[in-house]
Amino acid sequence: MGKVTGFLEIDRQVHKYQPASDRIRHFREFTLPMSDKEVEKQAARCMDCGIPFCHGPTGCPIHNQIPDWNDLVYNRDWDNAIRNLHSTNNFPEFTGRICPAPCEEACTLNLEDIPVAIKTVEQAIADKAYETGHIRPYPPEKKTGKRVAIIGSGPAGMAAAQQLGRAGHDVHVYERESRPGGLMRYGIPDFKIEKHYIDRRIEQMQGEGVTFHCGVNVGVDKKVAELLAEHDAVLYCGGSETPRAANIPGDDLGGVHDAMPYLVQQNRRVGGEPIQSVAWPSHPIIAGGQHVVVVGGGDTASDCVGTAFRQGAVRVTQLDIRPQPPEKEDKLAVWPYWATKMRTSSSQAEGAEREFQVATLEFIGEDGQLTGVKCCEVDDKRKPIAGTEFVIRADLAFIAIGFAGPAAAGVAKELEGEMKITTDSRRSRNVEANDRDYRTSVDRLYAAGDVRRGQSLVVWAIREGRQAARSIDEALMGSTVLPR
């Protein structure tokens, strides 16, 4: 906790944003950092609540010891604050930027809609640690002689690699794309997280002995069977990449795209890379001067909205089949769990027109090119209401309704075909492995992150990567000191 009476004396403050008119002119982060003194005041608001739901199962998936590091920041002990934060979270500069902060939803002060600014404090601790040189390579004192391969360099693969590398294992990370980071690098726009934060962590991990092999498409360029033969254990962290099928008539028209190829292209442009990706090949997609419709109401849809505005879209409309949620939730009915309430992302606040309780009936076109999106209102069971049809003008449409499992080609094809790996009973084909030891049905092959649990948050991926690393270390060495 921070100051006993801090929550009574200090108002909640979080990062301010650049004005929308300014930030849509670039792809850089647009939050305005708070001073150390301001952050210390926000940490002081952490109250003596008795049971800190913020880092329990309803709050932080990786169980960040939030009251502890809030107290350390309040007392200006920034060095121990980052040590505490790193004890549960390998990459707080990632989660401090892109996590939706279920911890703040679970904060006791959220009963009054004034939760502690946990996410803001977390990001400040991580950024301060870089400034002071605390985040540097910490190589192991001795090597174990064991070799571990990790397929995929997203947050789950990165977290596992760092934990295993520090345990003394010879860790090799195989990444299909030209740079590490997975969809955290290529799927999340730079205006939410600039990629030099990922680069800094990669440099740190390389200094700790982790080897990254980029441009290696496992399952195609190198077989999983080869990795198993060359290593003592293999961890599969391939993510969830198959777009969920919308099955909307007209989705083959020019101008209709899944969200991810669009986002990946722009991230590659910003990163100075060719726009063609191994997993997301597509001709150039640019929203400049276009009327854009985004189908879906989640984070990926919001990222499409923000990207379209920055490319110069004339108008962006976002369609959500769900009813418009209430402005304020019933605290006593839902707290400390994530509440369904009206939320406006920074991208939506840049000028998006939002339509709720609307179904997309058809993409309309002329000469094979999209010209509009036919929609209608739906009832509480999401059934179309006759007579409510309308058409929205559209030159571009992006389908952003989620992901249905790992990519079908490459690793998944080899595992399901030659190795007969067990997948879950859903149509998503997630690899079956429990959340205790993360073992799959294939000997010495483990799975963690979205490829196991389905599409989820970066913070969940970090948790699973850390826990899988502990399981692997224990299996290889007979015991482990890695935290769960």
Short mmCIF file of C-alpha atoms in Angstrom, two decimals:
data_model
loop_
_atom_site.label_atom_id
_atom_site.label_comp_id
_atom_site.label_asym_id
_atom_site.label_seq_id
_atom_site.Cartn_x
_atom_site.Cartn_y
_atom_site.Cartn_z
CA MET A 1 0.00 0.00 0.00
CA GLY A 2 1.02 3.62 -0.32
CA LYS A 3 -0.09 6.46 1.97
CA VAL A 4 -2.86 5.43 4.38
CA THR A 5 -4.99 8.48 3.60
CA GLY A 6 -3.69 8.99 0.05
CA PHE A 7 -6.88 7.91 -1.67
CA LEU A 8 -8.79 10.55 0.31
CA GLU A 9 -6.35 13.37 -0.41
CA ILE A 10 -5.19 12.76 -4.00
CA ASP A 11 -7.35 12.65 -7.12
CA ARG A 12 -6.84 9.89 -9.68
CA GLN A 13 -4.67 11.01 -12.60
CA VAL A 14 -3.44 9.02 -15.60
CA HIS A 15 -1.37 9.80 -18.68
CA LYS A 16 -2.77 12.53 -20.85
CA TYR A 17 -2.90 12.15 -24.66
CA GLN A 18 -1.85 14.44 -27.45
CA PRO A 19 -4.95 16.00 -29.07
CA ALA A 20 -6.54 13.71 -31.67
CA SER A 21 -5.90 16.29 -34.38
CA ASP A 22 -2.17 16.03 -33.68
CA ARG A 23 -1.73 12.33 -33.00
CA ILE A 24 -3.46 11.11 -36.16
CA ARG A 25 -0.64 12.74 -38.14
CA HIS A 26 1.93 10.18 -37.00
CA PHE A 27 2.32 6.57 -35.86
CA ARG A 28 4.34 7.25 -32.70
CA GLU A 29 3.08 6.78 -29.16
CA PHE A 30 1.06 9.81 -28.11
CA THR A 31 0.84 9.54 -24.32
CA LEU A 32 2.35 12.45 -22.40
CA PRO A 33 4.55 11.10 -19.60
CA MET A 34 3.95 12.14 -16.02
CA SER A 35 6.75 13.40 -13.79
CA ASP A 36 8.21 11.14 -11.12
CA LYS A 37 6.55 13.25 -8.46
CA GLU A 38 3.14 12.88 -10.11
CA VAL A 39 3.59 9.10 -10.39
CA GLU A 40 4.62 8.89 -6.73
CA LYS A 41 1.42 10.71 -5.78
CA GLN A 42 -0.66 8.23 -7.78
CA ALA A 43 1.12 5.31 -6.11
CA ALA A 44 0.29 6.91 -2.75
CA ARG A 45 -3.42 6.37 -3.50
CA CYS A 46 -3.05 2.58 -3.02
CA MET A 47 -5.16 2.08 0.09
CA ASP A 48 -4.98 -0.44 2.93
CA CYS A 49 -7.86 -2.42 1.41
CA GLY A 50 -7.22 -5.65 3.30
CA ILE A 51 -7.70 -8.02 0.36
CA PRO A 52 -5.94 -6.70 -2.77
CA PHE A 53 -8.12 -8.12 -5.54
CA CYS A 54 -5.90 -6.27 -8.04
CA HIS A 55 -3.27 -9.03 -8.00
CA GLY A 56 -5.56 -11.96 -7.28
CA PRO A 57 -7.22 -14.26 -9.82
CA THR A 58 -9.81 -11.60 -10.68
CA GLY A 59 -7.20 -8.93 -11.36
CA CYS A 60 -3.70 -9.49 -12.70
CA PRO A 61 -3.13 -12.81 -14.53
CA ILE A 62 0.58 -12.78 -13.62
CA HIS A 63 -0.12 -11.78 -10.01
CA ASN A 64 1.90 -8.57 -10.00
CA GLN A 65 2.43 -7.55 -6.36
CA ILE A 66 0.78 -4.22 -7.01
CA PRO A 67 0.39 -2.87 -3.45
CA ASP A 68 4.06 -3.67 -2.77
CA TRP A 69 5.51 -1.76 -5.71
CA ASN A 70 3.03 1.07 -5.27
CA ASP A 71 4.40 1.46 -1.75
CA LEU A 72 7.99 1.36 -3.03
CA VAL A 73 7.27 4.07 -5.61
CA TYR A 74 5.48 6.18 -3.01
CA ASN A 75 8.64 5.94 -0.90
CA ARG A 76 10.79 6.77 -3.97
CA ASP A 77 12.52 3.38 -3.93
CA TRP A 78 12.34 2.93 -7.70
CA ASP A 79 15.14 0.34 -7.82
CA ASN A 80 13.35 -2.11 -5.57
CA ALA A 81 10.07 -1.32 -7.32
CA ILE A 82 11.42 -2.67 -10.63
CA ARG A 83 12.96 -5.67 -8.86
CA ASN A 84 9.57 -6.48 -7.36
CA LEU A 85 7.78 -5.93 -10.65
CA HIS A 86 10.26 -8.11 -12.54
CA SER A 87 9.74 -10.93 -10.05
CA THR A 88 6.35 -11.58 -11.67
CA ASN A 89 6.50 -9.81 -15.03
CA ASN A 90 9.37 -10.03 -17.52
CA PHE A 91 8.12 -7.15 -19.66
CA PRO A 92 6.29 -4.46 -17.67
CA GLU A 93 6.97 -1.88 -20.38
CA PHE A 94 4.76 -4.01 -22.67
CA THR A 95 1.89 -4.58 -20.27
CA GLY A 96 2.10 -1.00 -18.98
CA ARG A 97 1.26 0.12 -22.50
CA ILE A 98 -1.09 -2.45 -24.04
CA CYS A 99 -2.75 -4.35 -21.19
CA PRO A 100 -6.43 -3.37 -20.69
CA ALA A 101 -5.69 -3.35 -16.93
CA PRO A 102 -8.11 -5.82 -15.34
CA CYS A 103 -6.19 -4.95 -12.15
CA GLU A 104 -7.78 -1.50 -12.15
CA GLU A 105 -11.22 -3.02 -12.65
CA ALA A 106 -10.57 -5.16 -9.54
CA CYS A 107 -9.19 -2.28 -7.44
CA THR A 108 -11.28 -1.60 -4.34
CA LEU A 109 -11.38 2.09 -5.25
CA ASN A 110 -13.11 1.16 -8.51
CA LEU A 111 -16.23 0.73 -6.43
CA GLU A 112 -16.22 4.53 -6.56
CA ASP A 113 -14.91 4.72 -10.16
CA ILE A 114 -11.57 6.09 -8.99
CA PRO A 115 -9.20 3.07 -9.10
CA VAL A 116 -5.49 3.45 -8.48
CA ALA A 117 -3.69 4.30 -11.75
CA ILE A 118 -1.91 0.93 -11.67
CA LYS A 119 -1.12 0.74 -15.38
CA THR A 120 0.37 4.25 -15.40
CA VAL A 121 2.59 3.45 -12.40
CA GLU A 122 3.69 0.15 -13.94
CA GLN A 123 4.78 1.80 -17.18
CA ALA A 124 6.58 4.52 -15.25
CA ILE A 125 8.53 1.95 -13.19
CA ALA A 126 9.68 0.13 -16.33
CA ASP A 127 10.63 3.30 -18.19
CA LYS A 128 12.50 4.59 -15.13
CA ALA A 129 14.42 1.31 -14.91
CA TYR A 130 15.70 1.80 -18.46
CA GLU A 131 16.75 5.36 -17.68
CA THR A 132 18.73 4.23 -14.63
CA GLY A 133 20.37 1.28 -16.38
CA HIS A 134 18.67 -1.36 -14.23
CA ILE A 135 17.42 -3.27 -17.26
CA ARG A 136 20.53 -4.92 -18.62
CA PRO A 137 21.61 -8.51 -19.36
CA TYR A 138 21.69 -10.85 -16.36
CA PRO A 139 23.45 -13.94 -17.76
CA PRO A 140 23.39 -17.16 -15.72
CA GLU A 141 26.34 -17.96 -13.48
CA LYS A 142 26.64 -21.45 -14.97
CA LYS A 143 25.25 -23.41 -17.90
CA THR A 144 23.25 -26.62 -17.56
CA GLY A 145 24.26 -28.16 -20.86
CA LYS A 146 20.59 -28.55 -21.84
CA ARG A 147 19.20 -27.17 -25.12
CA VAL A 148 15.68 -25.83 -25.50
CA ALA A 149 13.98 -24.68 -28.72
CA ILE A 150 11.09 -22.22 -28.70
CA ILE A 151 8.83 -21.86 -31.73
CA GLY A 152 7.52 -18.31 -31.93
CA SER A 153 8.88 -15.09 -30.45
CA GLY A 154 5.70 -13.41 -29.25
CA PRO A 155 5.26 -12.51 -25.56
CA ALA A 156 4.84 -16.16 -24.49
CA GLY A 157 7.95 -17.29 -26.37
CA MET A 158 9.97 -14.28 -25.20
CA ALA A 159 9.00 -14.77 -21.54
CA ALA A 160 9.82 -18.47 -21.64
CA ALA A 161 13.11 -17.82 -23.42
CA GLN A 162 14.25 -15.29 -20.84
CA GLN A 163 13.32 -17.51 -17.90
CA LEU A 164 15.01 -20.59 -19.38
CA GLY A 165 18.07 -18.62 -20.45
CA ARG A 166 18.53 -17.25 -16.95
CA ALA A 167 18.19 -20.80 -15.60
CA GLY A 168 21.31 -21.68 -17.61
CA HIS A 169 19.84 -23.51 -20.57
CA ASP A 170 20.98 -22.99 -24.16
CA VAL A 171 17.82 -21.41 -25.62
CA HIS A 172 17.11 -21.08 -29.34
CA VAL A 173 14.05 -19.10 -30.48
CA TYR A 174 12.75 -19.71 -34.02
CA GLU A 175 10.75 -16.91 -35.62
CA ARG A 176 9.07 -17.08 -39.02
CA GLU A 177 9.24 -13.34 -39.65
CA SER A 178 12.34 -11.18 -40.13
CA ARG A 179 12.29 -9.72 -36.60
CA PRO A 180 11.22 -11.10 -33.20
CA GLY A 181 8.08 -10.06 -31.37
CA GLY A 182 5.28 -11.97 -33.08
CA LEU A 183 1.97 -10.18 -33.43
CA MET A 184 3.07 -7.85 -30.64
CA ARG A 185 5.48 -6.40 -33.21
CA TYR A 186 3.48 -6.90 -36.38
CA GLY A 187 -0.14 -6.82 -35.19
CA ILE A 188 -0.23 -4.03 -32.60
CA PRO A 189 0.25 -0.53 -34.08
CA ASP A 190 3.24 1.59 -33.14
CA PHE A 191 0.98 4.28 -31.74
CA LYS A 192 0.15 1.81 -28.95
CA ILE A 193 3.66 0.40 -28.46
CA GLU A 194 6.75 1.51 -30.33
CA LYS A 195 8.87 -1.43 -31.37
CA HIS A 196 12.16 -0.21 -29.93
CA TYR A 197 10.87 -1.49 -26.59
CA ILE A 198 10.82 -5.00 -28.06
CA ASP A 199 14.27 -4.47 -29.62
CA ARG A 200 15.72 -3.49 -26.24
CA ARG A 201 14.43 -6.66 -24.64
CA ILE A 202 15.77 -8.79 -27.47
CA GLU A 203 19.20 -7.21 -26.98
CA GLN A 204 18.99 -7.92 -23.26
CA MET A 205 18.06 -11.56 -23.87
CA GLN A 206 20.83 -12.01 -26.41
CA GLY A 207 23.21 -10.72 -23.76
CA GLU A 208 21.86 -13.44 -21.48
CA GLY A 209 22.67 -16.14 -24.02
CA VAL A 210 19.36 -16.55 -25.90
CA THR A 211 19.81 -17.10 -29.66
CA PHE A 212 17.17 -15.85 -32.10
CA HIS A 213 16.78 -17.50 -35.52
CA CYS A 214 14.60 -15.19 -37.64
CA GLY A 215 13.27 -16.01 -41.08
CA VAL A 216 12.89 -19.69 -40.18
CA ASN A 217 9.40 -21.00 -40.85
CA VAL A 218 9.22 -24.06 -38.63
CA GLY A 219 7.21 -26.82 -40.24
CA VAL A 220 8.38 -25.63 -43.67
CA ASP A 221 12.05 -24.59 -43.53
CA LYS A 222 12.79 -26.75 -40.51
CA LYS A 223 10.64 -29.57 -39.19
CA VAL A 224 9.44 -29.85 -35.60
CA ALA A 225 10.83 -33.39 -35.63
CA GLU A 226 14.29 -31.94 -36.32
CA LEU A 227 13.98 -29.56 -33.40
CA LEU A 228 12.97 -32.40 -31.09
CA ALA A 229 15.97 -34.42 -32.27
CA GLU A 230 18.38 -31.52 -31.70
CA HIS A 231 17.03 -30.23 -28.38
CA ASP A 232 16.11 -31.62 -24.97
CA ALA A 233 12.72 -29.87 -25.07
CA VAL A 234 10.68 -27.80 -27.50
CA LEU A 235 8.09 -25.18 -26.57
CA TYR A 236 5.46 -24.22 -29.13
CA CYS A 237 4.29 -20.59 -28.79
CA GLY A 238 2.88 -20.03 -32.26
CA GLY A 239 -0.05 -17.81 -31.29
CA SER A 240 -3.61 -17.72 -32.64
CA GLU A 241 -3.51 -16.45 -36.21
CA THR A 242 -6.40 -17.90 -38.23
CA PRO A 243 -9.03 -15.17 -38.69
CA ARG A 244 -12.48 -16.23 -37.53
CA ALA A 245 -14.64 -16.78 -40.59
CA ALA A 246 -17.35 -14.14 -40.98
CA ASN A 247 -19.21 -15.95 -43.79
CA ILE A 248 -20.62 -12.67 -45.06
CA PRO A 249 -21.77 -12.67 -48.69
CA GLY A 250 -19.50 -10.55 -50.88
CA ASP A 251 -16.39 -10.99 -48.74
CA ASP A 252 -14.49 -11.85 -51.93
CA LEU A 253 -14.94 -8.33 -53.34
CA GLY A 254 -11.92 -6.11 -53.83
CA GLY A 255 -11.58 -3.86 -50.81
CA VAL A 256 -12.74 -6.44 -48.26
CA HIS A 257 -9.91 -7.68 -46.05
CA ASP A 258 -9.25 -9.48 -42.80
CA ALA A 259 -7.86 -7.07 -40.23
CA MET A 260 -4.47 -8.62 -39.66
CA PRO A 261 -2.97 -8.27 -43.18
CA TYR A 262 -3.84 -4.57 -43.01
CA LEU A 263 -2.27 -4.04 -39.59
CA VAL A 264 0.82 -6.11 -40.40
CA GLN A 265 1.43 -4.13 -43.59
CA GLN A 266 1.37 -0.80 -41.80
CA ASN A 267 3.60 -2.03 -38.99
CA ARG A 268 6.11 -3.24 -41.55
CA ARG A 269 6.00 0.14 -43.30
CA VAL A 270 6.67 1.95 -40.04
CA GLY A 271 9.49 -0.50 -39.29
CA GLY A 272 11.10 0.13 -42.67
CA GLU A 273 10.41 -3.40 -43.93
CA PRO A 274 8.82 -4.61 -47.18
CA ILE A 275 5.08 -4.92 -46.64
CA GLN A 276 4.92 -8.55 -47.76
CA SER A 277 4.83 -10.92 -44.80
CA VAL A 278 5.38 -14.68 -44.75
CA ALA A 279 2.03 -15.26 -43.03
CA TRP A 280 0.06 -12.26 -44.30
CA PRO A 281 0.76 -11.75 -48.03
CA SER A 282 -1.41 -9.13 -49.67
CA HIS A 283 -1.31 -6.31 -52.17
CA PRO A 284 -0.92 -2.83 -50.63
CA ILE A 285 -3.91 -1.70 -48.56
CA ILE A 286 -4.16 2.04 -47.92
CA ALA A 287 -7.14 3.85 -46.39
CA GLY A 288 -6.17 7.35 -47.54
CA GLY A 289 -9.15 9.16 -49.03
CA GLN A 290 -11.40 6.12 -48.45
CA HIS A 291 -14.66 5.46 -46.67
CA VAL A 292 -13.84 2.64 -44.25
CA VAL A 293 -16.06 0.17 -42.42
CA VAL A 294 -14.67 -2.00 -39.63
CA VAL A 295 -16.70 -5.06 -38.65
CA GLY A 296 -16.08 -5.96 -35.01
CA GLY A 297 -15.95 -4.27 -31.64
CA GLY A 298 -12.71 -5.47 -30.04
CA ASP A 299 -9.12 -4.28 -29.77
CA THR A 300 -8.12 -5.42 -33.26
CA ALA A 301 -11.06 -3.52 -34.74
CA SER A 302 -10.04 -0.43 -32.78
CA ASP A 303 -6.47 -0.77 -34.10
CA CYS A 304 -7.86 -0.77 -37.65
CA VAL A 305 -9.79 2.41 -36.84
CA GLY A 306 -6.71 4.23 -35.56
CA THR A 307 -4.57 3.05 -38.47
CA ALA A 308 -7.17 4.14 -41.02
CA PHE A 309 -7.36 7.64 -39.55
CA ARG A 310 -3.57 7.96 -39.66
CA GLN A 311 -3.55 6.91 -43.29
CA GLY A 312 -6.04 9.66 -44.10
CA ALA A 313 -9.42 7.93 -44.23
CA VAL A 314 -12.33 10.24 -45.00
CA ARG A 315 -14.73 8.41 -42.70
CA VAL A 316 -14.49 5.36 -40.45
CA THR A 317 -17.54 3.45 -39.23
CA GLN A 318 -17.29 0.63 -36.72
CA LEU A 319 -20.02 -2.03 -36.56
CA ASP A 320 -20.66 -3.98 -33.36
CA ILE A 321 -23.32 -6.70 -33.19
CA ARG A 322 -23.53 -6.34 -29.42
CA PRO A 323 -25.98 -3.91 -27.79
CA GLN A 324 -24.61 -0.57 -26.71
CA PRO A 325 -23.48 -1.18 -23.13
CA PRO A 326 -24.47 1.05 -20.22
CA GLU A 327 -22.31 4.03 -19.34
CA LYS A 328 -21.87 2.70 -15.80
CA GLU A 329 -21.99 -0.87 -14.54
CA ASP A 330 -23.73 -2.20 -11.44
CA LYS A 331 -20.69 -2.40 -9.17
CA LEU A 332 -22.24 -4.72 -6.61
CA ALA A 333 -23.20 -7.18 -9.35
CA VAL A 334 -19.88 -7.42 -11.21
CA TRP A 335 -16.98 -6.05 -9.14
CA PRO A 336 -14.13 -7.16 -8.97
CA TYR A 337 -14.59 -8.80 -12.37
CA TRP A 338 -14.26 -7.15 -15.79
CA ALA A 339 -17.43 -5.18 -16.37
CA THR A 340 -19.46 -4.75 -19.53
CA LYS A 341 -19.80 -0.99 -19.87
CA MET A 342 -19.37 1.71 -22.49
CA ARG A 343 -15.67 2.04 -23.28
CA THR A 344 -14.15 4.37 -25.85
CA SER A 345 -10.65 3.58 -27.03
CA SER A 346 -8.22 6.31 -28.02
CA SER A 347 -8.69 5.30 -31.67
CA GLN A 348 -12.49 5.49 -31.46
CA ALA A 349 -12.15 8.91 -29.84
CA GLU A 350 -10.35 10.13 -32.95
CA GLY A 351 -13.65 10.35 -34.83
CA ALA A 352 -15.08 6.89 -35.46
CA GLU A 353 -18.80 6.51 -36.00
CA ARG A 354 -20.00 3.54 -33.96
CA GLU A 355 -23.06 1.45 -34.72
CA PHE A 356 -24.26 -0.97 -32.01
CA GLN A 357 -26.61 -3.95 -32.24
CA VAL A 358 -26.05 -4.07 -35.97
CA ALA A 359 -25.40 -7.12 -38.14
CA THR A 360 -23.43 -7.08 -41.38
CA LEU A 361 -25.67 -8.72 -43.98
CA GLU A 362 -23.67 -8.31 -47.17
CA PHE A 363 -20.77 -6.55 -48.83
CA ILE A 364 -22.07 -4.79 -51.93
CA GLY A 365 -19.96 -4.03 -54.97
CA GLU A 366 -19.76 -3.04 -58.61
CA ASP A 367 -17.41 -4.66 -61.12
CA GLY A 368 -15.87 -6.73 -58.36
CA GLN A 369 -15.06 -3.74 -56.14
CA LEU A 370 -16.65 -2.92 -52.78
CA THR A 371 -19.02 0.05 -52.77
CA GLY A 372 -21.05 -0.45 -49.60
CA VAL A 373 -21.93 -2.58 -46.61
CA LYS A 374 -25.54 -3.68 -46.13
CA CYS A 375 -26.53 -3.85 -42.48
CA CYS A 376 -29.58 -4.21 -40.28
CA GLU A 377 -30.51 -3.93 -36.65
CA VAL A 378 -30.71 -7.12 -34.59
CA ASP A 379 -32.72 -8.19 -31.55
CA ASP A 380 -31.39 -9.39 -28.22
CA LYS A 381 -30.67 -12.81 -29.76
CA ARG A 382 -28.74 -11.20 -32.63
CA LYS A 383 -31.47 -12.05 -35.13
CA PRO A 384 -32.09 -9.52 -37.94
CA ILE A 385 -35.10 -7.24 -37.51
CA ALA A 386 -37.07 -6.99 -40.74
CA GLY A 387 -37.39 -3.52 -42.24
CA THR A 388 -34.31 -2.08 -40.51
CA GLU A 389 -31.86 -2.62 -43.39
CA PHE A 390 -29.53 0.19 -44.42
CA VAL A 391 -26.37 0.59 -46.50
CA ILE A 392 -23.15 2.32 -45.47
CA ARG A 393 -20.90 3.61 -48.21
CA ALA A 394 -17.55 1.80 -48.12
CA ASP A 395 -14.43 1.68 -50.26
CA LEU A 396 -12.61 -0.51 -47.74
CA ALA A 397 -13.94 -2.96 -45.17
CA PHE A 398 -11.99 -4.81 -42.51
CA ILE A 399 -13.25 -7.91 -40.74
CA ALA A 400 -12.01 -7.93 -37.16
CA ILE A 401 -14.07 -10.49 -35.26
CA GLY A 402 -11.28 -12.47 -33.65
CA PHE A 403 -9.13 -15.51 -34.31
CA ALA A 404 -10.01 -19.18 -34.47
CA GLY A 405 -6.74 -20.92 -33.67
CA PRO A 406 -3.18 -21.38 -34.91
CA ALA A 407 -2.22 -20.96 -38.55
CA ALA A 408 -3.15 -24.11 -40.46
CA ALA A 409 0.11 -24.31 -42.38
CA GLY A 410 3.61 -24.89 -41.07
CA VAL A 411 3.87 -26.16 -37.50
CA ALA A 412 0.19 -27.03 -37.06
CA LYS A 413 0.11 -29.01 -40.30
CA GLU A 414 3.11 -31.12 -39.27
CA LEU A 415 1.89 -31.65 -35.72
CA GLU A 416 -1.63 -32.64 -36.71
CA GLY A 417 -0.52 -34.74 -39.66
CA GLU A 418 2.71 -36.62 -39.01
CA MET A 419 2.78 -36.35 -35.21
CA LYS A 420 -0.95 -36.79 -34.53
CA ILE A 421 -0.87 -34.23 -31.75
CA THR A 422 -4.01 -33.90 -29.65
CA THR A 423 -5.97 -30.69 -30.14
CA ASP A 424 -8.92 -29.37 -28.17
CA SER A 425 -12.47 -30.33 -28.94
CA ARG A 426 -13.35 -26.95 -30.40
CA ARG A 427 -13.02 -26.13 -34.08
CA SER A 428 -10.14 -23.80 -33.22
CA ARG A 429 -7.59 -26.67 -33.19
CA ASN A 430 -5.74 -25.24 -30.20
CA VAL A 431 -3.01 -27.58 -28.99
CA GLU A 432 -4.16 -29.54 -25.97
CA ALA A 433 -1.98 -29.02 -22.89
CA ASN A 434 -2.96 -28.26 -19.32
CA ASP A 435 -1.93 -25.12 -17.44
CA ARG A 436 0.12 -27.01 -14.84
CA ASP A 437 2.93 -28.57 -16.84
CA TYR A 438 2.04 -27.41 -20.41
CA ARG A 439 2.96 -30.82 -21.87
CA THR A 440 1.35 -31.86 -25.15
CA SER A 441 0.64 -35.40 -26.29
CA VAL A 442 4.01 -35.41 -28.09
CA ASP A 443 6.95 -36.33 -25.85
CA ARG A 444 9.18 -33.37 -24.88
CA LEU A 445 6.94 -30.92 -26.76
CA TYR A 446 5.22 -28.22 -24.71
CA ALA A 447 2.75 -25.50 -25.71
CA ALA A 448 1.93 -22.12 -24.16
CA GLY A 449 0.16 -18.88 -24.99
CA ASP A 450 -2.61 -18.34 -27.50
CA VAL A 451 -1.78 -21.56 -29.38
CA ARG A 452 -2.90 -23.41 -26.25
CA ARG A 453 -5.55 -21.21 -24.61
CA GLY A 454 -6.92 -19.42 -27.68
CA GLN A 455 -6.74 -15.71 -28.43
CA SER A 456 -6.08 -13.74 -25.30
CA LEU A 457 -4.10 -10.87 -23.79
CA VAL A 458 -0.35 -10.24 -23.85
CA VAL A 459 -0.33 -10.52 -20.06
CA TRP A 460 -1.80 -14.03 -20.24
CA ALA A 461 0.85 -15.01 -22.80
CA ILE A 462 3.61 -13.81 -20.48
CA ARG A 463 2.11 -15.82 -17.62
CA GLU A 464 1.91 -19.00 -19.69
CA GLY A 465 5.43 -18.58 -21.04
CA ARG A 466 6.81 -18.20 -17.53
CA GLN A 467 4.90 -21.19 -16.20
CA ALA A 468 5.88 -23.38 -19.15
CA ALA A 469 9.53 -22.42 -18.59
CA ARG A 470 9.28 -23.59 -15.00
CA SER A 471 7.78 -26.90 -16.10
CA ILE A 472 10.51 -27.45 -18.70
CA ASP A 473 13.29 -26.54 -16.26
CA GLU A 474 11.89 -28.94 -13.67
CA ALA A 475 11.59 -31.75 -16.23
CA LEU A 476 15.17 -31.25 -17.44
CA MET A 477 16.84 -30.73 -14.07
CA GLY A 478 14.63 -32.63 -11.62
CA SER A 479 13.92 -29.44 -9.66
CA THR A 480 13.55 -25.74 -10.38
CA VAL A 481 13.91 -22.37 -8.71
CA LEU A 482 11.93 -20.58 -11.41
CA PRO A 483 8.75 -18.98 -10.03
CA ARG A 484 5.34 -20.15 -11.10
#
